[in-house]
PDB file of C-alpha atoms and ligand atoms in Angstrom:
ATOM      1  CA  MET A   1     -20.311   0.933   2.429  1.00  0.00           C
ATOM      2  CA  LYS A   2     -17.124   2.158   0.797  1.00  0.00           C
ATOM      3  CA  ASN A   3     -15.233   0.058  -1.725  1.00  0.00           C
ATOM      4  CA  ILE A   4     -11.528  -0.660  -1.348  1.00  0.00           C
ATOM      5  CA  VAL A   5      -9.488  -2.235  -4.162  1.00  0.00           C
ATOM      6  CA  ILE A   6      -6.105  -3.611  -3.146  1.00  0.00           C
ATOM      7  CA  LEU A   7      -3.240  -4.139  -5.607  1.00  0.00           C
ATOM      8  CA  ILE A   8      -0.513  -6.679  -4.878  1.00  0.00           C
ATOM      9  CA  SER A   9       2.407  -8.305  -6.650  1.00  0.00           C
ATOM     10  CA  GLY A  10       3.407 -11.047  -4.222  1.00  0.00           C
ATOM     11  CA  ARG A  11       3.015 -12.277  -0.680  1.00  0.00           C
ATOM     12  CA  GLY A  12       0.294  -9.829   0.259  1.00  0.00           C
ATOM     13  CA  SER A  13       0.868  -9.697   4.005  1.00  0.00           C
ATOM     14  CA  ASN A  14      -0.161  -6.032   4.171  1.00  0.00           C
ATOM     15  CA  MET A  15      -3.290  -6.858   2.161  1.00  0.00           C
ATOM     16  CA  GLN A  16      -4.063  -9.624   4.660  1.00  0.00           C
ATOM     17  CA  ALA A  17      -3.628  -7.253   7.599  1.00  0.00           C
ATOM     18  CA  ILE A  18      -6.080  -4.826   5.965  1.00  0.00           C
ATOM     19  CA  VAL A  19      -8.643  -7.533   5.145  1.00  0.00           C
ATOM     20  CA  LYS A  20      -8.514  -8.824   8.721  1.00  0.00           C
ATOM     21  CA  ALA A  21      -8.798  -5.365  10.285  1.00  0.00           C
ATOM     22  CA  CYS A  22     -11.730  -4.505   7.998  1.00  0.00           C
ATOM     23  CA  GLN A  23     -13.574  -7.637   9.152  1.00  0.00           C
ATOM     24  CA  GLN A  24     -12.628  -7.599  12.831  1.00  0.00           C
ATOM     25  CA  GLU A  25     -13.171  -3.860  13.338  1.00  0.00           C
ATOM     26  CA  GLN A  26     -16.288  -3.827  11.142  1.00  0.00           C
ATOM     27  CA  TRP A  27     -15.250  -0.908   8.989  1.00  0.00           C
ATOM     28  CA  PRO A  28     -18.003   0.717   6.920  1.00  0.00           C
ATOM     29  CA  ALA A  29     -16.206  -0.723   3.886  1.00  0.00           C
ATOM     30  CA  ARG A  30     -15.649  -3.868   1.892  1.00  0.00           C
ATOM     31  CA  ILE A  31     -12.554  -5.147   0.136  1.00  0.00           C
ATOM     32  CA  ALA A  32     -14.167  -5.158  -3.291  1.00  0.00           C
ATOM     33  CA  ALA A  33     -11.275  -6.845  -5.087  1.00  0.00           C
ATOM     34  CA  VAL A  34      -7.640  -7.852  -4.857  1.00  0.00           C
ATOM     35  CA  ILE A  35      -5.806  -7.377  -8.144  1.00  0.00           C
ATOM     36  CA  SER A  36      -2.326  -8.690  -8.927  1.00  0.00           C
ATOM     37  CA  ASN A  37      -0.064  -8.017 -11.888  1.00  0.00           C
ATOM     38  CA  LYS A  38       1.437 -11.471 -11.326  1.00  0.00           C
ATOM     39  CA  ALA A  39      -0.496 -14.735 -11.673  1.00  0.00           C
ATOM     40  CA  ASP A  40       1.691 -16.467  -9.065  1.00  0.00           C
ATOM     41  CA  ALA A  41       1.217 -13.857  -6.328  1.00  0.00           C
ATOM     42  CA  ALA A  42       0.761 -15.828  -3.109  1.00  0.00           C
ATOM     43  CA  GLY A  43      -1.726 -13.280  -1.763  1.00  0.00           C
ATOM     44  CA  LEU A  44      -4.358 -14.232  -4.366  1.00  0.00           C
ATOM     45  CA  ALA A  45      -5.147 -17.490  -2.549  1.00  0.00           C
ATOM     46  CA  PHE A  46      -5.847 -15.622   0.681  1.00  0.00           C
ATOM     47  CA  ALA A  47      -8.282 -13.305  -1.117  1.00  0.00           C
ATOM     48  CA  GLU A  48     -10.103 -16.262  -2.661  1.00  0.00           C
ATOM     49  CA  GLN A  49     -10.352 -17.964   0.738  1.00  0.00           C
ATOM     50  CA  HIS A  50     -12.039 -14.808   2.024  1.00  0.00           C
ATOM     51  CA  GLN A  51     -14.534 -14.680  -0.864  1.00  0.00           C
ATOM     52  CA  ILE A  52     -12.881 -11.566  -2.273  1.00  0.00           C
ATOM     53  CA  PRO A  53     -12.673 -11.384  -6.078  1.00  0.00           C
ATOM     54  CA  ALA A  54      -9.013 -12.143  -6.876  1.00  0.00           C
ATOM     55  CA  ILE A  55      -8.068 -10.896 -10.308  1.00  0.00           C
ATOM     56  CA  VAL A  56      -4.878 -11.086 -12.338  1.00  0.00           C
ATOM     57  CA  VAL A  57      -4.093  -8.285 -14.770  1.00  0.00           C
ATOM     58  CA  PRO A  58      -0.792  -9.628 -16.112  1.00  0.00           C
ATOM     59  CA  SER A  59       1.875  -7.010 -16.687  1.00  0.00           C
ATOM     60  CA  LYS A  60       4.096  -9.431 -18.579  1.00  0.00           C
ATOM     61  CA  GLY A  61       3.685  -8.923 -22.301  1.00  0.00           C
ATOM     62  CA  ALA A  62       1.809  -5.620 -22.015  1.00  0.00           C
ATOM     63  CA  ALA A  63       2.219  -3.487 -25.146  1.00  0.00           C
ATOM     64  CA  SER A  64       3.353  -0.454 -23.136  1.00  0.00           C
ATOM     65  CA  ARG A  65       3.257   0.959 -19.637  1.00  0.00           C
ATOM     66  CA  GLU A  66       0.419   3.269 -20.744  1.00  0.00           C
ATOM     67  CA  ALA A  67      -1.606   0.389 -22.210  1.00  0.00           C
ATOM     68  CA  TYR A  68      -1.136  -1.659 -19.060  1.00  0.00           C
ATOM     69  CA  ASP A  69      -2.165   1.125 -16.714  1.00  0.00           C
ATOM     70  CA  ALA A  70      -5.238   1.885 -18.860  1.00  0.00           C
ATOM     71  CA  GLU A  71      -6.343  -1.749 -18.633  1.00  0.00           C
ATOM     72  CA  LEU A  72      -5.577  -1.879 -14.912  1.00  0.00           C
ATOM     73  CA  GLN A  73      -7.621   1.292 -14.389  1.00  0.00           C
ATOM     74  CA  ARG A  74     -10.535  -0.208 -16.324  1.00  0.00           C
ATOM     75  CA  GLN A  75     -10.502  -3.319 -14.136  1.00  0.00           C
ATOM     76  CA  ILE A  76     -10.162  -1.337 -10.902  1.00  0.00           C
ATOM     77  CA  ASP A  77     -12.947   1.071 -11.823  1.00  0.00           C
ATOM     78  CA  ALA A  78     -15.331  -1.833 -12.460  1.00  0.00           C
ATOM     79  CA  PHE A  79     -15.455  -2.055  -8.647  1.00  0.00           C
ATOM     80  CA  SER A  80     -16.247   1.668  -8.144  1.00  0.00           C
ATOM     81  CA  PRO A  81     -13.434   2.149  -5.639  1.00  0.00           C
ATOM     82  CA  ASP A  82     -13.462   4.884  -3.037  1.00  0.00           C
ATOM     83  CA  LEU A  83      -9.867   3.982  -2.245  1.00  0.00           C
ATOM     84  CA  VAL A  84      -7.115   2.095  -4.069  1.00  0.00           C
ATOM     85  CA  VAL A  85      -4.494   0.532  -1.800  1.00  0.00           C
ATOM     86  CA  LEU A  86      -1.074  -0.435  -3.120  1.00  0.00           C
ATOM     87  CA  ALA A  87       0.218  -3.250  -0.947  1.00  0.00           C
ATOM     88  CA  GLY A  88       3.523  -4.415  -2.323  1.00  0.00           C
ATOM     89  CA  PHE A  89       2.438  -3.553  -5.878  1.00  0.00           C
ATOM     90  CA  MET A  90       5.829  -3.402  -7.513  1.00  0.00           C
ATOM     91  CA  ARG A  91       5.261  -1.263 -10.572  1.00  0.00           C
ATOM     92  CA  ILE A  92       6.138   2.247 -11.653  1.00  0.00           C
ATOM     93  CA  LEU A  93       2.865   3.998 -12.462  1.00  0.00           C
ATOM     94  CA  THR A  94       2.117   6.379 -15.326  1.00  0.00           C
ATOM     95  CA  PRO A  95       1.173  10.007 -14.587  1.00  0.00           C
ATOM     96  CA  ALA A  96      -2.291   9.473 -16.136  1.00  0.00           C
ATOM     97  CA  PHE A  97      -2.940   6.591 -13.736  1.00  0.00           C
ATOM     98  CA  THR A  98      -1.762   8.450 -10.628  1.00  0.00           C
ATOM     99  CA  ALA A  99      -3.757  11.548 -11.661  1.00  0.00           C
ATOM    100  CA  HIS A 100      -6.919   9.457 -12.056  1.00  0.00           C
ATOM    101  CA  TYR A 101      -6.635   8.270  -8.432  1.00  0.00           C
ATOM    102  CA  GLU A 102      -5.344  11.539  -6.986  1.00  0.00           C
ATOM    103  CA  ASN A 103      -6.016  11.737  -3.230  1.00  0.00           C
ATOM    104  CA  ARG A 104      -7.641   8.292  -3.267  1.00  0.00           C
ATOM    105  CA  MET A 105      -4.666   5.960  -3.697  1.00  0.00           C
ATOM    106  CA  LEU A 106      -2.365   4.972  -0.820  1.00  0.00           C
ATOM    107  CA  ASN A 107       0.966   3.155  -0.834  1.00  0.00           C
ATOM    108  CA  ILE A 108       3.215   1.722   1.849  1.00  0.00           C
ATOM    109  CA  HIS A 109       6.946   2.019   1.380  1.00  0.00           C
ATOM    110  CA  PRO A 110       9.485   0.233   3.583  1.00  0.00           C
ATOM    111  CA  SER A 111      11.574   3.242   4.597  1.00  0.00           C
ATOM    112  CA  LEU A 112      11.230   6.550   6.366  1.00  0.00           C
ATOM    113  CA  LEU A 113      10.547   8.667   3.289  1.00  0.00           C
ATOM    114  CA  PRO A 114      11.993  10.792   1.823  1.00  0.00           C
ATOM    115  CA  SER A 115      14.991   8.569   2.599  1.00  0.00           C
ATOM    116  CA  PHE A 116      15.623   5.434   0.546  1.00  0.00           C
ATOM    117  CA  VAL A 117      13.203   5.484  -2.357  1.00  0.00           C
ATOM    118  CA  GLY A 118      13.053   2.610  -4.827  1.00  0.00           C
ATOM    119  CA  LEU A 119      14.129  -0.962  -4.175  1.00  0.00           C
ATOM    120  CA  HIS A 120      16.296  -2.652  -1.501  1.00  0.00           C
ATOM    121  CA  THR A 121      15.414  -0.066   1.108  1.00  0.00           C
ATOM    122  CA  HIS A 122      16.670  -2.158   4.040  1.00  0.00           C
ATOM    123  CA  GLN A 123      20.045  -2.657   2.376  1.00  0.00           C
ATOM    124  CA  GLN A 124      20.141   1.064   1.613  1.00  0.00           C
ATOM    125  CA  ALA A 125      19.503   1.818   5.296  1.00  0.00           C
ATOM    126  CA  LEU A 126      22.224  -0.583   6.452  1.00  0.00           C
ATOM    127  CA  GLU A 127      24.729   0.883   4.009  1.00  0.00           C
ATOM    128  CA  ALA A 128      23.863   4.441   5.069  1.00  0.00           C
ATOM    129  CA  GLY A 129      24.508   3.494   8.708  1.00  0.00           C
ATOM    130  CA  VAL A 130      21.277   5.060   9.960  1.00  0.00           C
ATOM    131  CA  LYS A 131      20.275   4.268  13.549  1.00  0.00           C
ATOM    132  CA  VAL A 132      16.541   4.290  12.872  1.00  0.00           C
ATOM    133  CA  HIS A 133      14.578   2.979   9.925  1.00  0.00           C
ATOM    134  CA  GLY A 134      10.907   2.278   9.282  1.00  0.00           C
ATOM    135  CA  ALA A 135       7.932   2.477   6.970  1.00  0.00           C
ATOM    136  CA  THR A 136       5.783   5.207   5.439  1.00  0.00           C
ATOM    137  CA  VAL A 137       2.167   5.290   4.298  1.00  0.00           C
ATOM    138  CA  HIS A 138       1.643   8.011   1.710  1.00  0.00           C
ATOM    139  CA  PHE A 139      -0.714   9.196  -0.982  1.00  0.00           C
ATOM    140  CA  VAL A 140       0.518   8.267  -4.436  1.00  0.00           C
ATOM    141  CA  THR A 141       1.578  10.998  -6.845  1.00  0.00           C
ATOM    142  CA  ALA A 142       3.352  10.881 -10.192  1.00  0.00           C
ATOM    143  CA  GLU A 143       6.753  10.980  -8.492  1.00  0.00           C
ATOM    144  CA  LEU A 144       7.908   7.544  -7.311  1.00  0.00           C
ATOM    145  CA  ASP A 145       7.723   7.071  -3.527  1.00  0.00           C
ATOM    146  CA  HIS A 146       6.752  10.690  -2.931  1.00  0.00           C
ATOM    147  CA  GLY A 147       3.394  12.193  -2.112  1.00  0.00           C
ATOM    148  CA  PRO A 148       1.779  13.450   1.083  1.00  0.00           C
ATOM    149  CA  ILE A 149       2.800  11.382   4.106  1.00  0.00           C
ATOM    150  CA  VAL A 150      -0.038   9.831   6.123  1.00  0.00           C
ATOM    151  CA  ALA A 151       1.846   7.815   8.747  1.00  0.00           C
ATOM    152  CA  GLN A 152       5.307   6.621   9.644  1.00  0.00           C
ATOM    153  CA  ALA A 153       6.616   3.987  12.013  1.00  0.00           C
ATOM    154  CA  VAL A 154      10.159   3.945  13.330  1.00  0.00           C
ATOM    155  CA  VAL A 155      12.258   0.946  14.324  1.00  0.00           C
ATOM    156  CA  PRO A 156      15.830   0.832  15.652  1.00  0.00           C
ATOM    157  CA  VAL A 157      18.667  -0.450  13.509  1.00  0.00           C
ATOM    158  CA  LEU A 158      20.578  -2.821  15.774  1.00  0.00           C
ATOM    159  CA  ASP A 159      24.194  -4.000  15.698  1.00  0.00           C
ATOM    160  CA  GLY A 160      24.381  -7.213  13.724  1.00  0.00           C
ATOM    161  CA  ASP A 161      21.195  -6.578  11.727  1.00  0.00           C
ATOM    162  CA  ASP A 162      21.068  -7.993   8.230  1.00  0.00           C
ATOM    163  CA  GLU A 163      18.583  -7.097   5.516  1.00  0.00           C
ATOM    164  CA  ASP A 164      16.105  -9.820   6.504  1.00  0.00           C
ATOM    165  CA  MET A 165      16.163  -9.004  10.218  1.00  0.00           C
ATOM    166  CA  LEU A 166      15.544  -5.351   9.503  1.00  0.00           C
ATOM    167  CA  ALA A 167      12.826  -6.112   6.947  1.00  0.00           C
ATOM    168  CA  GLN A 168      11.018  -8.309   9.470  1.00  0.00           C
ATOM    169  CA  ARG A 169      11.165  -5.631  12.187  1.00  0.00           C
ATOM    170  CA  VAL A 170       9.785  -3.033   9.754  1.00  0.00           C
ATOM    171  CA  LEU A 171       7.061  -5.388   8.449  1.00  0.00           C
ATOM    172  CA  VAL A 172       5.587  -5.800  11.935  1.00  0.00           C
ATOM    173  CA  GLN A 173       5.093  -2.036  12.001  1.00  0.00           C
ATOM    174  CA  GLU A 174       3.713  -1.941   8.450  1.00  0.00           C
ATOM    175  CA  HIS A 175       0.934  -4.278   9.545  1.00  0.00           C
ATOM    176  CA  LEU A 176      -0.025  -1.786  12.271  1.00  0.00           C
ATOM    177  CA  ILE A 177       0.157   1.531  10.452  1.00  0.00           C
ATOM    178  CA  TYR A 178      -1.317   0.493   7.101  1.00  0.00           C
ATOM    179  CA  PRO A 179      -4.689  -0.842   8.333  1.00  0.00           C
ATOM    180  CA  ARG A 180      -4.948   2.126  10.704  1.00  0.00           C
ATOM    181  CA  SER A 181      -4.366   4.594   7.866  1.00  0.00           C
ATOM    182  CA  VAL A 182      -6.841   2.876   5.552  1.00  0.00           C
ATOM    183  CA  ARG A 183      -9.436   2.969   8.290  1.00  0.00           C
ATOM    184  CA  GLN A 184      -8.861   6.693   8.869  1.00  0.00           C
ATOM    185  CA  PHE A 185      -9.360   7.343   5.170  1.00  0.00           C
ATOM    186  CA  ILE A 186     -12.516   5.229   5.033  1.00  0.00           C
ATOM    187  CA  GLU A 187     -13.932   7.040   8.050  1.00  0.00           C
ATOM    188  CA  GLY A 188     -13.468  10.327   6.196  1.00  0.00           C
ATOM    189  CA  ARG A 189     -10.988  11.635   8.737  1.00  0.00           C
ATOM    190  CA  MET A 190      -8.167  12.431   6.324  1.00  0.00           C
ATOM    191  CA  THR A 191      -7.624  15.677   4.461  1.00  0.00           C
ATOM    192  CA  VAL A 192      -4.733  16.577   2.211  1.00  0.00           C
ATOM    193  CA  GLU A 193      -3.473  20.151   2.276  1.00  0.00           C
ATOM    194  CA  GLY A 194      -0.570  20.513  -0.119  1.00  0.00           C
ATOM    195  CA  ASN A 195       2.078  18.122   1.145  1.00  0.00           C
ATOM    196  CA  CYS A 196       0.487  17.702   4.553  1.00  0.00           C
ATOM    197  CA  VAL A 197      -2.128  15.184   5.624  1.00  0.00           C
ATOM    198  CA  ARG A 198      -4.359  16.078   8.554  1.00  0.00           C
ATOM    199  CA  ILE A 199      -6.174  13.361  10.452  1.00  0.00           C
ATOM    200  CA  ALA A 200      -9.215  14.276  12.509  1.00  0.00           C
ATOM    201  CA  ALA A 201      -9.693  12.657  15.888  1.00  0.00           C
ATOM    202  CA  GLU A 202     -11.958   9.640  16.194  1.00  0.00           C
ATOM    203  CA  ASP A 203     -15.559  10.318  17.185  1.00  0.00           C
ATOM    204  CA  ALA A 204     -15.998   9.779  20.900  1.00  0.00           C
TER     205      ALA A 204
HETATM  206  C1  GAR B 301       6.266  -4.506   1.945  1.00  0.00           C
HETATM  207  O1  GAR B 301       7.389  -4.461   2.781  1.00  0.00           O
HETATM  208  C2  GAR B 301       6.012  -3.147   1.319  1.00  0.00           C
HETATM  209  O2  GAR B 301       6.338  -2.081   2.165  1.00  0.00           O
HETATM  210  C3  GAR B 301       6.930  -3.195   0.132  1.00  0.00           C
HETATM  211  O3  GAR B 301       6.840  -4.502  -0.358  1.00  0.00           O
HETATM  212  C4  GAR B 301       6.523  -5.385   0.724  1.00  0.00           C
HETATM  213  C5  GAR B 301       5.311  -6.180   0.324  1.00  0.00           C
HETATM  214  O4  GAR B 301       5.040  -7.168   1.277  1.00  0.00           O
HETATM  215  N1  GAR B 301       6.567  -2.231  -0.860  1.00  0.00           N
HETATM  216  C6  GAR B 301       7.433  -1.603  -1.636  1.00  0.00           C
HETATM  217  O5  GAR B 301       8.622  -1.816  -1.608  1.00  0.00           O
HETATM  218  C7  GAR B 301       6.826  -0.594  -2.583  1.00  0.00           C
HETATM  219  N2  GAR B 301       7.819   0.281  -3.110  1.00  0.00           N
HETATM  220  P1  GAR B 301       3.614  -7.837   1.325  1.00  0.00           P
HETATM  221  O6  GAR B 301       3.305  -8.312  -0.095  1.00  0.00           O
HETATM  222  O7  GAR B 301       3.783  -8.980   2.261  1.00  0.00           O
HETATM  223  O8  GAR B 301       2.634  -6.810   1.809  1.00  0.00           O
END
C-alpha cells in the first residue's frame, strides 16, 4: 500500500475526485491524510466523512515562509508519503520544500502550461484571446507552475465565455486527468527524464 498525502486550501473538488477514484478503482494506495493551510477549507469535511485524517497547518501567522514549509513538511512526513498531491493548495513553496519532494509531488494548474502561470488563469486566457485552454498536471519544482508535464487536457474557448464558464469547463477535465495521473504514479508507471515524463502502458 502506498501513502498519498493531499494538500488543499479550499473547496477540494480535485481531492474528492482522487479519493473517490482511489476507492472505486481499488488503487494499491491509501489517502493517508488531507492537510489544509486554511481552517475553513470546505474540503476538510469531506475528508473527515471518509475517515481520512484531516489536518490544518495554519499558514496565517507563520513566522516565515521557511518556518511554515518546515512545519508542513514535518506533518506530511509523519504519514510516510510516497506521493504528495497539491490539489488547489494556494501557496508559493520554498526551494527546500520542493527539493525534499522532488519527483514525488504533483500539482494541477488550470491552464495549458507554460501559458498563464500564477493566478486568474481563466481571465488571462480570455484576455489573450486563445481559442483553446485547459489544465496541466505536472511535477513540482522550485519554479512556480513549471516542472515536468505529466498530462494536459484541452477545452475550447467559446464565444460569450466568462471566467466562471471557462473555469467550470476546465474543472470537469481536471477531475479526469488528475486521478488518472495519480494512479499512474502509484502504479509505478511514471518516469521523469529531464523535462519529459514517460508513462508506461497499463499491464494487460
Ligand atoms: C483548481 O482549478 C486547481 O487547478 C487550481 O485551484 C482549483 C482548486 O479547486 N489550482 C491552482 O490554481 C494552483 N495554482 P478544488 O479545490 O476544487 O480542487
